[in-house]
Amino acid sequence: MLNCAEGTLRNDDAYNDLSEVRDDLQLMLDKPSIYLHDQDMGLLSTAGLQIGGTVFGRNAELSAIKEAYRRTMSGDSELVTIYGHSGTGKSTLAHEFAKHVLVNGGIFLSGKFDQRQQGKPFSALASAFNQYCGILMQNSELSFLKQKLSHQVNHVLGSEAKYLAKLIPNLGKILGLELNGLVYGEGCTNAQNRLQYILCRFVEVISSTFDATVTLCLDDLQWADSASIAA
């Protein structure tokens, strides 16, 4: 432990190896009165302890998410929600899972809903896909994948691709489309239904083109628009 008066470690209390640190951290969770007095340990015991970008005490939750991901390998779709108070490590847990997806050859996309964007349908979805297309454009080593995606989008979506490109600008650049003045030419509800269908097809295109599972992580779901929820 640290001697606060001298700023040095007391030899009798200094940690000798990482296992002792781990044991003390667990003791802090199990018997908080011994160590901590100002922390909400009830919250920590369920949310996990976050140190240096790593979450401790959330192994059960991470395992459950990984198991849901494993089930998608057979072609099924899964919905997983991560909830909790602000600052309890929800984003860090998602990032830990993202590493698992990428290591196993999957595609991990992320977007965030904004309260100010609720009037704009599919804002977080569009942001996630736009970011992914931007990565394909910026990395010269991925030029083959960019061409492959362009071919498959045109093949599967045909003329509908231009409506998707209006929602995802970087996709329009990959496809080489000119979108100035493009309108949907139909009522708002029908336009949203069309975009919803096209977005779902686009996910299928990405998955089949790169022969990989697609994981979409959406943050701040409480601000999601109704069209995104329906999708």
Tab-separated table of C-alpha atoms in Angstrom:
chain	number	residue	atom	x	y	z
A	1	MET	CA	0.000	0.000	0.000
A	2	LEU	CA	1.086	3.604	-0.492
A	3	ASN	CA	2.424	5.584	2.440
A	4	CYS	CA	0.597	8.869	1.844
A	5	ALA	CA	2.892	10.849	4.139
A	6	GLU	CA	6.117	9.833	2.386
A	7	GLY	CA	4.767	8.813	-1.020
A	8	THR	CA	6.483	5.436	-0.842
A	9	LEU	CA	5.382	1.814	-0.698
A	10	ARG	CA	5.552	0.091	2.673
A	11	ASN	CA	7.502	-3.124	2.235
A	12	ASP	CA	5.143	-5.171	4.347
A	13	ASP	CA	2.117	-4.131	2.269
A	14	ALA	CA	3.645	-3.939	-1.231
A	15	TYR	CA	2.217	-6.307	-3.863
A	16	ASN	CA	4.591	-9.063	-4.931
A	17	ASP	CA	2.691	-10.289	-7.978
A	18	LEU	CA	-0.458	-9.684	-10.046
A	19	SER	CA	-2.456	-12.397	-8.300
A	20	GLU	CA	-2.338	-10.415	-5.051
A	21	VAL	CA	-3.706	-7.361	-6.865
A	22	ARG	CA	-6.495	-9.494	-8.328
A	23	ASP	CA	-7.369	-10.928	-4.910
A	24	ASP	CA	-7.579	-7.472	-3.347
A	25	LEU	CA	-9.768	-6.184	-6.182
A	26	GLN	CA	-12.120	-9.104	-5.631
A	27	LEU	CA	-12.138	-8.411	-1.917
A	28	MET	CA	-13.071	-4.798	-2.630
A	29	LEU	CA	-16.128	-6.100	-4.483
A	30	ASP	CA	-17.029	-8.766	-1.922
A	31	LYS	CA	-16.350	-6.736	1.258
A	32	PRO	CA	-16.311	-3.051	0.354
A	33	SER	CA	-16.400	-1.838	3.959
A	34	ILE	CA	-12.808	-2.984	4.378
A	35	TYR	CA	-11.423	-0.790	1.607
A	36	LEU	CA	-13.844	1.703	0.123
A	37	HIS	CA	-16.324	4.032	1.776
A	38	ASP	CA	-17.372	6.482	-0.949
A	39	GLN	CA	-18.114	4.076	-3.804
A	40	ASP	CA	-21.481	2.587	-4.670
A	41	MET	CA	-20.297	-1.006	-4.417
A	42	GLY	CA	-23.760	-2.348	-5.173
A	43	LEU	CA	-23.390	-0.714	-8.556
A	44	LEU	CA	-19.827	-1.955	-9.032
A	45	SER	CA	-20.748	-5.521	-8.177
A	46	THR	CA	-23.246	-5.640	-11.019
A	47	ALA	CA	-21.542	-3.289	-13.486
A	48	GLY	CA	-17.956	-4.445	-13.054
A	49	LEU	CA	-14.830	-2.544	-12.151
A	50	GLN	CA	-13.212	-0.634	-15.004
A	51	ILE	CA	-9.470	0.029	-14.920
A	52	GLY	CA	-7.365	1.219	-17.843
A	53	GLY	CA	-9.984	0.379	-20.478
A	54	THR	CA	-10.515	-3.160	-19.191
A	55	VAL	CA	-13.687	-4.254	-17.417
A	56	PHE	CA	-13.435	-6.689	-14.512
A	57	GLY	CA	-16.468	-8.535	-13.188
A	58	ARG	CA	-18.400	-8.627	-16.490
A	59	ASN	CA	-17.209	-12.018	-17.724
A	60	ALA	CA	-20.722	-13.458	-17.551
A	61	GLU	CA	-22.141	-10.675	-19.714
A	62	LEU	CA	-19.270	-10.894	-22.214
A	63	SER	CA	-19.689	-14.668	-22.443
A	64	ALA	CA	-23.432	-14.272	-23.077
A	65	ILE	CA	-22.772	-11.848	-25.934
A	66	LYS	CA	-20.147	-14.158	-27.423
A	67	GLU	CA	-22.586	-17.065	-27.226
A	68	ALA	CA	-25.225	-15.037	-29.069
A	69	TYR	CA	-22.608	-14.238	-31.709
A	70	ARG	CA	-21.741	-17.916	-32.027
A	71	ARG	CA	-25.375	-18.715	-32.776
A	72	THR	CA	-25.355	-16.262	-35.683
A	73	MET	CA	-22.717	-18.401	-37.390
A	74	SER	CA	-25.514	-20.732	-38.497
A	75	GLY	CA	-27.231	-17.880	-40.329
A	76	ASP	CA	-29.632	-16.708	-37.623
A	77	SER	CA	-29.929	-13.133	-36.395
A	78	GLU	CA	-29.590	-12.140	-32.748
A	79	LEU	CA	-30.441	-9.000	-30.781
A	80	VAL	CA	-28.461	-8.233	-27.625
A	81	THR	CA	-29.026	-5.188	-25.414
A	82	ILE	CA	-26.460	-3.780	-23.000
A	83	TYR	CA	-28.022	-1.484	-20.432
A	84	GLY	CA	-27.039	0.269	-17.245
A	85	HIS	CA	-26.293	3.631	-15.691
A	86	SER	CA	-23.888	6.064	-17.287
A	87	GLY	CA	-20.251	5.218	-16.576
A	88	THR	CA	-20.791	1.536	-15.795
A	89	GLY	CA	-18.707	0.275	-18.708
A	90	LYS	CA	-21.336	-0.444	-21.370
A	91	SER	CA	-19.196	0.967	-24.189
A	92	THR	CA	-16.079	-0.778	-22.906
A	93	LEU	CA	-17.950	-4.077	-22.823
A	94	ALA	CA	-19.030	-3.514	-26.423
A	95	HIS	CA	-15.442	-2.719	-27.414
A	96	GLU	CA	-14.211	-5.918	-25.767
A	97	PHE	CA	-16.772	-7.855	-27.784
A	98	ALA	CA	-15.700	-6.020	-30.954
A	99	LYS	CA	-12.201	-7.434	-30.518
A	100	HIS	CA	-13.703	-10.926	-30.389
A	101	VAL	CA	-15.664	-10.307	-33.614
A	102	LEU	CA	-12.651	-8.972	-35.509
A	103	VAL	CA	-10.315	-11.733	-34.329
A	104	ASN	CA	-12.822	-14.288	-35.624
A	105	GLY	CA	-13.020	-12.660	-39.057
A	106	GLY	CA	-16.307	-10.833	-38.571
A	107	ILE	CA	-17.264	-7.267	-39.464
A	108	PHE	CA	-18.069	-4.899	-36.595
A	109	LEU	CA	-19.910	-1.656	-37.374
A	110	SER	CA	-20.936	0.963	-34.844
A	111	GLY	CA	-23.229	3.984	-34.868
A	112	LYS	CA	-24.691	6.306	-32.283
A	113	PHE	CA	-28.162	7.809	-32.078
A	114	ASP	CA	-28.457	11.489	-31.245
A	115	GLN	CA	-31.440	13.176	-29.641
A	116	ARG	CA	-31.064	16.020	-32.156
A	117	GLN	CA	-31.223	13.588	-35.086
A	118	GLN	CA	-34.512	11.885	-34.187
A	119	GLY	CA	-36.225	13.541	-37.131
A	120	LYS	CA	-33.704	11.984	-39.512
A	121	PRO	CA	-34.545	8.318	-40.171
A	122	PHE	CA	-31.765	5.718	-39.924
A	123	SER	CA	-29.156	8.285	-38.790
A	124	ALA	CA	-27.072	5.873	-36.684
A	125	LEU	CA	-27.360	3.072	-39.237
A	126	ALA	CA	-26.296	5.405	-42.035
A	127	SER	CA	-23.360	6.650	-39.952
A	128	ALA	CA	-22.149	3.105	-39.281
A	129	PHE	CA	-22.324	2.076	-42.940
A	130	ASN	CA	-20.828	5.362	-44.119
A	131	GLN	CA	-17.874	4.897	-41.793
A	132	TYR	CA	-17.325	1.382	-43.107
A	133	CYS	CA	-17.418	2.534	-46.730
A	134	GLY	CA	-15.027	5.344	-45.814
A	135	ILE	CA	-12.512	2.796	-44.497
A	136	LEU	CA	-12.723	0.882	-47.784
A	137	MET	CA	-12.099	4.098	-49.711
A	138	GLN	CA	-9.162	5.364	-47.653
A	139	ASN	CA	-7.158	2.143	-47.485
A	140	SER	CA	-5.510	1.394	-50.830
A	141	GLU	CA	-4.920	-2.198	-49.742
A	142	LEU	CA	-8.709	-2.670	-49.657
A	143	SER	CA	-9.297	-1.474	-53.235
A	144	PHE	CA	-10.176	-4.998	-54.356
A	145	LEU	CA	-12.811	-5.270	-51.640
A	146	LYS	CA	-14.189	-1.874	-52.620
A	147	GLN	CA	-14.595	-3.009	-56.228
A	148	LYS	CA	-16.152	-6.271	-55.103
A	149	LEU	CA	-18.670	-4.425	-52.933
A	150	SER	CA	-19.516	-2.034	-55.772
A	151	HIS	CA	-20.180	-4.933	-58.137
A	152	GLN	CA	-22.381	-6.788	-55.657
A	153	VAL	CA	-24.400	-3.718	-54.664
A	154	ASN	CA	-25.156	-2.940	-58.303
A	155	HIS	CA	-25.966	-6.574	-59.002
A	156	VAL	CA	-28.314	-7.044	-56.030
A	157	LEU	CA	-29.889	-3.591	-55.697
A	158	GLY	CA	-29.713	-2.337	-59.269
A	159	SER	CA	-31.288	1.106	-59.672
A	160	GLU	CA	-32.317	1.052	-55.996
A	161	ALA	CA	-28.660	1.544	-55.050
A	162	LYS	CA	-28.918	5.285	-55.741
A	163	TYR	CA	-31.415	5.725	-52.908
A	164	LEU	CA	-29.104	3.904	-50.528
A	165	ALA	CA	-26.187	6.033	-51.728
A	166	LYS	CA	-28.129	9.181	-50.877
A	167	LEU	CA	-28.333	7.916	-47.307
A	168	ILE	CA	-24.706	6.689	-47.289
A	169	PRO	CA	-22.565	9.280	-49.163
A	170	ASN	CA	-19.364	7.218	-49.152
A	171	LEU	CA	-21.215	4.356	-50.820
A	172	GLY	CA	-22.234	6.772	-53.557
A	173	LYS	CA	-18.563	7.600	-54.103
A	174	ILE	CA	-17.671	3.903	-54.300
A	175	LEU	CA	-20.434	3.358	-56.851
A	176	GLY	CA	-19.514	6.521	-58.764
A	177	LEU	CA	-23.057	7.876	-58.619
A	178	GLU	CA	-24.151	11.475	-59.142
A	179	LEU	CA	-26.868	12.171	-56.596
A	180	ASN	CA	-27.573	15.885	-56.997
A	181	GLY	CA	-31.306	16.521	-57.176
A	182	LEU	CA	-32.256	12.916	-56.446
A	183	VAL	CA	-35.670	12.600	-54.770
A	184	TYR	CA	-37.573	9.516	-53.722
A	185	GLY	CA	-40.641	10.441	-55.739
A	186	GLU	CA	-43.170	9.007	-53.308
A	187	GLY	CA	-44.732	9.590	-49.910
A	188	CYS	CA	-42.654	9.711	-46.744
A	189	THR	CA	-43.951	6.395	-45.375
A	190	ASN	CA	-43.305	4.522	-48.613
A	191	ALA	CA	-39.847	6.089	-48.882
A	192	GLN	CA	-38.952	4.945	-45.375
A	193	ASN	CA	-40.260	1.451	-46.069
A	194	ARG	CA	-38.155	1.299	-49.211
A	195	LEU	CA	-35.033	2.475	-47.388
A	196	GLN	CA	-35.667	-0.023	-44.612
A	197	TYR	CA	-35.831	-2.841	-47.142
A	198	ILE	CA	-32.737	-1.613	-49.010
A	199	LEU	CA	-30.723	-1.275	-45.805
A	200	CYS	CA	-31.539	-4.858	-44.857
A	201	ARG	CA	-30.476	-6.022	-48.307
A	202	PHE	CA	-27.272	-3.995	-47.992
A	203	VAL	CA	-26.355	-5.867	-44.792
A	204	GLU	CA	-26.922	-9.125	-46.675
A	205	VAL	CA	-24.688	-7.861	-49.493
A	206	ILE	CA	-21.860	-6.990	-47.100
A	207	SER	CA	-22.107	-10.340	-45.336
A	208	SER	CA	-22.201	-12.400	-48.531
A	209	THR	CA	-19.582	-10.323	-50.371
A	210	PHE	CA	-16.974	-10.695	-47.653
A	211	ASP	CA	-18.218	-14.075	-46.378
A	212	ALA	CA	-18.382	-12.754	-42.841
A	213	THR	CA	-20.907	-12.116	-40.111
A	214	VAL	CA	-21.939	-8.483	-39.670
A	215	THR	CA	-22.327	-7.118	-36.138
A	216	LEU	CA	-24.007	-3.741	-35.814
A	217	CYS	CA	-23.551	-1.939	-32.492
A	218	LEU	CA	-25.934	0.978	-31.916
A	219	ASP	CA	-25.322	3.298	-28.979
A	220	ASP	CA	-27.871	5.492	-27.147
A	221	LEU	CA	-30.819	3.484	-28.411
A	222	GLN	CA	-33.167	5.605	-26.319
A	223	TRP	CA	-32.837	8.331	-28.972
A	224	ALA	CA	-33.552	6.009	-31.902
A	225	ASP	CA	-36.149	7.060	-34.466
A	226	SER	CA	-39.119	4.805	-35.138
A	227	ALA	CA	-37.892	3.852	-38.620
A	228	SER	CA	-34.607	2.522	-37.228
A	229	ILE	CA	-36.440	0.499	-34.573
A	230	ALA	CA	-38.658	-1.024	-37.251
A	231	ALA	CA	-35.631	-1.985	-39.327
